[in-house]
Amino acid sequence: AQNHTLVRDWPGASARYKRALEIAPDSAQDKVALAYLEVLQNGNVTEGRKILQNIPADIDPDGVVTLARWELAMLERDYATAEKIVTDFPLEDFPRAGGAPKTFSLGRVALARGDTASAQRYFTAAAPAIEGWVRDDPDDPNRHAQFGLFYAYMQRKEDALREGRRAIE
């Protein structure tokens, strides 16, 4: 299903995810994948959100469901819901988002709202954890790319570009 998604074979991806759900009907990850597919294929965030609403609240392996709910709320520009999703999540970071601290997501919500001052406070609080990603795994290009994105959110253009180049290298 993932391969079909990557080559934009939407009917093939949908068929494979639906088949996976026939085999394992409680698979939260396959339901989340179908929700994302609805957004990718049809641009239909509302339908994607409906799929996620059918996942029981107590099923959230590694925060995958919470992260998907947050991303769809952000796409809908429903920042109050996005903020509530983050604050209600029981852990201090999102395992599915590479261990990103909640403050990083809250900073992105604040930035989307146009509240730059709050965003910068949240990003500053998230900085030690995110800087630790690169320190702990300096040869991982994904970490450098994520760090570059973090710097971009913090309006540190030159640092963002440096980390982006480092990721490519």
Coordinates of C-alpha atoms in Angstrom, one line a residue:
A1 CA 0.0 0.0 0.0
Q2 CA 2.8 2.4 0.8
N3 CA 4.5 1.7 -2.5
H4 CA 1.3 2.5 -4.3
T5 CA 0.9 5.7 -2.3
L6 CA 4.5 6.8 -3.2
V7 CA 3.8 6.4 -6.9
R8 CA 0.4 8.1 -6.6
D9 CA -1.5 5.0 -7.5
W10 CA -4.4 6.0 -5.3
P11 CA -6.8 3.1 -6.3
G12 CA -4.0 0.6 -5.7
A13 CA -3.1 2.1 -2.3
S14 CA -6.7 2.3 -1.2
A15 CA -7.4 -1.4 -2.2
R16 CA -4.3 -2.6 -0.3
Y17 CA -5.1 -0.6 2.9
K18 CA -8.7 -1.9 2.7
R19 CA -7.4 -5.4 2.3
A20 CA -5.1 -4.9 5.3
L21 CA -8.1 -3.8 7.3
E22 CA -10.0 -7.0 6.3
I23 CA -7.2 -9.0 7.7
A24 CA -6.7 -6.8 10.8
P25 CA -9.8 -4.7 11.3
D26 CA -8.5 -2.9 14.4
S27 CA -5.3 -1.7 12.8
A28 CA -5.0 2.0 13.7
Q29 CA -2.1 2.5 11.4
D30 CA -4.0 1.3 8.4
K31 CA -7.0 3.5 9.3
V32 CA -4.6 6.5 9.7
A33 CA -3.1 5.6 6.3
L34 CA -6.6 5.6 4.7
A35 CA -7.3 9.0 6.3
Y36 CA -4.1 10.5 4.9
L37 CA -4.9 8.8 1.5
E38 CA -8.2 10.6 1.5
V39 CA -6.4 13.9 1.9
L40 CA -3.7 13.1 -0.7
Q41 CA -6.0 11.6 -3.3
N42 CA -9.0 13.9 -2.9
G43 CA -7.9 16.8 -0.8
N44 CA -10.8 15.9 1.5
V45 CA -9.6 16.6 5.1
T46 CA -13.2 16.3 6.4
E47 CA -13.5 12.7 5.1
G48 CA -10.0 11.9 6.5
R49 CA -11.1 13.2 9.9
K50 CA -14.2 11.0 9.8
I51 CA -12.0 8.0 9.3
L52 CA -9.9 9.0 12.3
Q53 CA -13.0 9.5 14.5
N54 CA -13.9 5.8 14.1
I55 CA -10.7 4.8 15.9
P56 CA -11.4 4.2 19.6
A57 CA -9.8 6.8 21.9
D58 CA -7.8 4.2 23.8
I59 CA -6.0 3.0 20.6
D60 CA -3.0 5.1 19.8
P61 CA 0.2 3.1 19.1
D62 CA 3.1 5.4 19.4
G63 CA 0.9 8.5 19.1
V64 CA 0.2 7.8 15.4
V65 CA -3.5 8.5 15.7
T66 CA -2.9 11.7 17.8
L67 CA -0.4 13.0 15.3
A68 CA -2.7 12.4 12.4
R69 CA -5.6 14.1 14.2
W70 CA -3.3 17.1 14.9
E71 CA -2.1 17.3 11.3
L72 CA -5.7 17.2 9.9
A73 CA -6.8 19.9 12.4
M74 CA -3.9 22.0 11.2
L75 CA -4.8 21.5 7.6
E76 CA -8.3 22.6 8.4
R77 CA -6.9 25.6 10.3
D78 CA -8.7 24.5 13.4
Y79 CA -6.0 25.7 15.7
A80 CA -8.0 25.4 18.9
T81 CA -8.6 21.7 18.2
A82 CA -4.9 21.2 17.2
E83 CA -3.8 22.8 20.4
K84 CA -6.2 20.7 22.5
I85 CA -5.0 17.5 20.8
V86 CA -1.4 18.3 21.7
T87 CA -2.1 19.3 25.3
D88 CA -4.3 16.3 25.9
F89 CA -1.7 13.8 24.7
P90 CA -0.4 12.1 27.8
L91 CA 3.3 12.0 26.9
E92 CA 5.7 14.9 26.8
D93 CA 6.8 14.1 23.3
F94 CA 5.5 12.4 20.2
P95 CA 7.3 9.0 19.5
R96 CA 5.8 8.9 16.0
A97 CA 7.2 12.4 15.2
G98 CA 10.8 11.4 16.0
G99 CA 10.4 12.2 19.7
A100 CA 9.4 15.8 19.0
P101 CA 8.5 17.5 22.3
K102 CA 4.9 18.8 22.6
T103 CA 6.3 22.4 22.8
F104 CA 7.4 22.0 19.2
S105 CA 3.9 21.3 18.0
L106 CA 2.5 24.0 20.2
G107 CA 4.9 26.4 18.7
R108 CA 3.8 25.5 15.2
V109 CA 0.1 26.0 16.3
A110 CA 1.0 29.4 17.7
L111 CA 2.9 30.4 14.5
A112 CA 0.0 29.3 12.4
R113 CA -2.3 31.5 14.5
G114 CA 0.1 34.4 13.9
D115 CA 1.3 34.6 17.5
T116 CA 5.0 34.8 16.9
A117 CA 6.0 35.7 20.4
S118 CA 4.3 32.6 21.9
A119 CA 5.7 30.5 19.0
Q120 CA 9.2 31.6 19.8
R121 CA 8.7 30.8 23.5
Y122 CA 7.5 27.3 22.6
F123 CA 10.4 26.7 20.2
T124 CA 12.9 27.9 22.7
A125 CA 11.5 25.4 25.2
A126 CA 11.8 22.6 22.5
A127 CA 15.3 23.6 21.4
P128 CA 17.3 21.4 23.9
A129 CA 15.5 18.2 22.8
I130 CA 15.7 19.0 19.1
E131 CA 19.4 20.0 19.3
G132 CA 19.9 16.7 21.0
W133 CA 18.7 14.8 18.0
V134 CA 21.6 16.1 15.9
R135 CA 24.1 15.8 18.8
D136 CA 23.1 12.1 19.4
D137 CA 22.9 11.1 15.8
P138 CA 25.1 13.5 13.7
D139 CA 25.2 11.3 10.6
D140 CA 21.5 11.0 10.2
P141 CA 20.4 13.3 7.3
N142 CA 16.8 13.3 8.5
R143 CA 17.8 14.8 11.8
H144 CA 19.6 17.6 10.1
A145 CA 16.7 18.2 7.8
Q146 CA 14.3 18.3 10.9
F147 CA 16.8 20.6 12.6
G148 CA 16.8 22.9 9.6
L149 CA 13.0 23.1 9.6
F150 CA 13.1 23.9 13.3
Y151 CA 15.5 26.8 12.6
A152 CA 13.3 28.0 9.9
Y153 CA 10.3 28.1 12.3
M154 CA 12.5 30.1 14.6
Q155 CA 13.3 32.5 11.8
R156 CA 17.0 31.6 11.8
K157 CA 17.4 31.5 8.0
E158 CA 21.2 31.0 7.8
D159 CA 21.1 28.2 10.4
A160 CA 18.2 26.6 8.6
L161 CA 20.0 26.7 5.2
R162 CA 23.2 25.3 6.9
E163 CA 21.3 22.3 8.3
G164 CA 19.5 21.7 5.0
R165 CA 22.9 21.6 3.2
R166 CA 24.3 19.3 5.9
A167 CA 21.3 17.0 5.4
I168 CA 22.0 16.8 1.6
E169 CA 25.7 16.2 2.2

